[in-house]
Short mmCIF file of C-alpha atoms in Angstrom, two decimals:
data_model
loop_
_atom_site.label_atom_id
_atom_site.label_comp_id
_atom_site.label_asym_id
_atom_site.label_seq_id
_atom_site.Cartn_x
_atom_site.Cartn_y
_atom_site.Cartn_z
CA UNK F 13 -0.91 10.19 -1.37
CA UNK F 14 -2.04 13.80 -1.35
CA UNK F 15 -4.80 13.14 1.20
CA UNK F 16 -2.52 11.35 3.79
CA UNK F 17 -0.01 14.30 3.40
CA UNK F 18 -2.76 16.87 3.70
CA UNK F 19 -4.27 15.16 6.80
CA UNK F 20 -1.26 14.19 8.68
CA UNK F 21 1.94 16.24 7.66
CA UNK F 22 -0.04 19.48 6.33
CA UNK F 23 -1.06 20.68 9.59
CA UNK F 24 2.43 20.34 11.06
CA UNK F 25 4.91 20.98 8.25
CA UNK F 26 2.47 22.01 5.34
CA UNK F 27 3.16 25.80 5.73
CA UNK F 28 6.82 25.87 6.62
CA UNK F 29 9.61 26.46 3.97
CA UNK F 30 10.95 23.13 2.83
CA UNK F 31 14.67 24.79 3.94
CA UNK F 32 13.32 25.02 7.35
CA UNK F 33 11.96 21.54 7.87
CA UNK F 34 14.41 19.49 10.34
CA UNK F 35 14.05 15.45 11.24
CA UNK F 36 12.33 16.76 14.49
CA UNK F 37 9.51 18.25 12.65
CA UNK F 38 8.82 15.02 10.47
CA UNK F 39 9.14 13.05 13.72
CA UNK F 40 6.19 15.23 14.94
CA UNK F 41 4.39 13.97 12.23
CA UNK F 42 5.04 10.39 12.64
CA UNK F 43 4.38 10.97 16.25
CA UNK F 44 0.93 12.15 15.65
CA UNK F 45 0.19 9.04 13.54
CA UNK F 46 1.57 6.95 16.39
CA UNK F 47 -0.68 8.85 19.09
CA UNK F 48 -3.74 8.21 17.11
CA UNK F 49 -2.88 4.29 16.60
CA UNK F 50 -1.93 4.85 12.54
CA UNK F 51 1.29 3.14 12.68
CA UNK F 52 0.76 1.28 9.39
CA UNK F 53 0.41 4.99 8.04
CA UNK F 54 3.87 5.81 8.94
CA UNK F 55 4.96 3.17 6.46
CA UNK F 56 3.23 5.37 3.84
CA UNK F 57 3.68 8.86 5.09
CA UNK F 58 7.28 8.72 5.52
CA UNK F 59 8.43 7.81 2.05
CA UNK F 60 5.71 10.26 0.65
CA UNK F 61 7.47 13.09 2.65
CA UNK F 62 10.96 11.78 1.53
CA UNK F 63 9.61 11.61 -2.08
CA UNK F 64 8.49 15.27 -1.75
CA UNK F 65 11.91 16.34 -0.65
CA UNK F 66 13.50 14.45 -3.55
CA UNK F 67 11.63 16.13 -5.72
CA UNK F 68 12.41 19.67 -4.17
CA UNK F 69 16.24 18.81 -4.19
CA UNK F 70 15.91 17.99 -7.97
CA UNK F 71 14.29 21.45 -8.54
CA UNK F 72 16.69 23.18 -6.53
CA UNK F 73 14.04 24.23 -3.63
CA UNK F 74 15.99 22.84 -0.90
CA UNK F 75 19.41 20.69 -0.46
CA UNK F 76 18.75 18.09 2.27
CA UNK F 77 16.09 15.63 2.70
CA UNK F 78 15.53 15.27 6.44
CA UNK F 79 13.19 12.18 6.15
CA UNK F 80 15.94 10.20 4.55
CA UNK F 81 17.63 8.80 7.90
CA UNK F 82 14.58 8.37 9.86
CA UNK F 83 14.11 4.53 10.88
CA UNK F 84 10.66 3.75 11.77
CA UNK F 85 11.69 0.39 13.45
CA UNK F 86 14.16 2.08 15.83
CA UNK F 87 12.11 4.99 16.56
CA UNK F 88 8.90 3.14 17.07
CA UNK F 89 9.67 -0.69 17.08
CA UNK F 90 8.22 -3.17 14.90
CA UNK F 91 4.63 -4.43 15.07
CA UNK F 92 3.23 -7.47 13.51
CA UNK F 93 0.42 -6.69 11.22
CA UNK F 94 -2.54 -9.07 11.22
CA UNK F 95 -3.74 -10.65 8.54
CA UNK F 96 -7.42 -10.20 7.15
CA UNK F 97 -9.67 -12.86 8.29
CA UNK F 98 -11.10 -15.84 5.94
CA UNK F 99 -14.41 -15.75 5.01
CA UNK F 100 -16.29 -18.28 7.18
CA UNK F 101 -17.61 -21.22 5.01
CA UNK F 102 -21.23 -20.27 6.18
CA UNK F 103 -20.81 -16.86 4.88
CA UNK F 104 -19.77 -17.50 1.47
CA UNK F 105 -23.33 -17.42 -0.37
CA UNK F 106 -23.90 -14.13 1.51
CA UNK F 107 -20.60 -12.83 0.07
CA UNK F 108 -21.29 -14.00 -3.52
CA UNK F 109 -24.85 -12.64 -3.27
CA UNK F 110 -23.49 -9.44 -2.10
CA UNK F 111 -20.79 -9.39 -5.29
CA UNK F 112 -23.61 -10.24 -7.66
CA UNK F 113 -25.79 -7.23 -6.56
CA UNK F 114 -22.96 -4.94 -6.60
CA UNK F 115 -21.47 -2.84 -9.63
CA UNK F 116 -18.99 -4.81 -11.68
CA UNK F 117 -15.75 -3.26 -10.74
CA UNK F 118 -12.46 -4.86 -11.32
CA UNK F 119 -12.10 -5.20 -7.65
CA UNK F 120 -15.48 -7.31 -7.52
CA UNK F 121 -14.71 -9.10 -10.42
CA UNK F 122 -11.35 -10.26 -8.94
CA UNK F 123 -13.22 -11.36 -5.80
CA UNK F 124 -15.53 -13.41 -8.04
CA UNK F 125 -12.37 -14.91 -9.97
CA UNK F 126 -10.77 -15.57 -6.46
CA UNK F 127 -13.78 -17.61 -5.24
CA UNK F 128 -13.95 -19.37 -8.28
CA UNK F 129 -10.47 -20.28 -9.05
CA UNK F 130 -8.80 -20.26 -5.60
CA UNK F 131 -6.03 -18.22 -6.87
CA UNK F 132 -3.66 -16.43 -4.65
CA UNK F 133 -3.74 -12.58 -5.13
CA UNK F 134 0.09 -12.49 -6.28
CA UNK F 135 -0.98 -15.04 -9.13
CA UNK F 136 -3.85 -12.57 -10.52
CA UNK F 137 -1.84 -9.22 -9.95
CA UNK F 138 1.19 -10.66 -11.87
CA UNK F 139 -0.50 -12.81 -14.60
CA UNK F 140 0.75 -12.20 -18.23
CA UNK F 141 -1.33 -12.10 -21.38
CA UNK F 142 0.67 -14.90 -23.03
CA UNK F 143 -0.38 -17.15 -20.20
CA UNK F 144 -4.02 -16.97 -21.67
CA UNK F 145 -4.52 -19.11 -24.75
CA UNK F 146 -8.25 -18.89 -26.13
CA UNK F 147 -10.65 -19.50 -23.29
CA UNK F 148 -8.02 -21.15 -21.08
CA UNK F 149 -5.49 -19.49 -18.40
CA UNK F 150 -2.40 -21.36 -17.92
CA UNK F 151 -1.43 -20.56 -14.36
CA UNK F 152 2.43 -21.02 -13.93
CA UNK F 153 3.22 -22.97 -10.61
CA UNK F 154 5.52 -21.44 -8.11
CA UNK F 155 8.92 -23.06 -7.20
CA UNK F 156 9.95 -23.22 -3.85
CA UNK F 157 12.08 -19.87 -3.76
CA UNK F 158 8.82 -17.87 -4.96
CA UNK F 159 9.86 -17.73 -8.76
CA UNK F 160 7.48 -18.77 -11.37
CA UNK F 161 8.33 -21.82 -13.58
#
């Protein structure tokens, strides 16, 4: 978050007194992101800026949060984000060999687990210790409404 704020918001509003920052100033930050084809970053930067203002209001540094009422959808429209392509069947061996020759970080281990179990990322991210009994992981099924059993 701090790098994003420093790189994108800092050059425009970083030296301003918080009480002087208005919506048009924040829109300039968002416009800079749009001009650099960084629309997905807008969804991150705007809440980060808003969070800084919430903190500043709580400590008495300013009274208003100018980022609060900015609607990215209204100002910039909506874009459909493309998903990440699946690994082609012919590339699986190369991927697994690459994972085996890489430092065994949590991310690498999670990728191996996905490949071996066909889990969805949500099942792995939201697992609970009580689902693991001995050497067996009992993964609850998903109901049609997205809730677990």
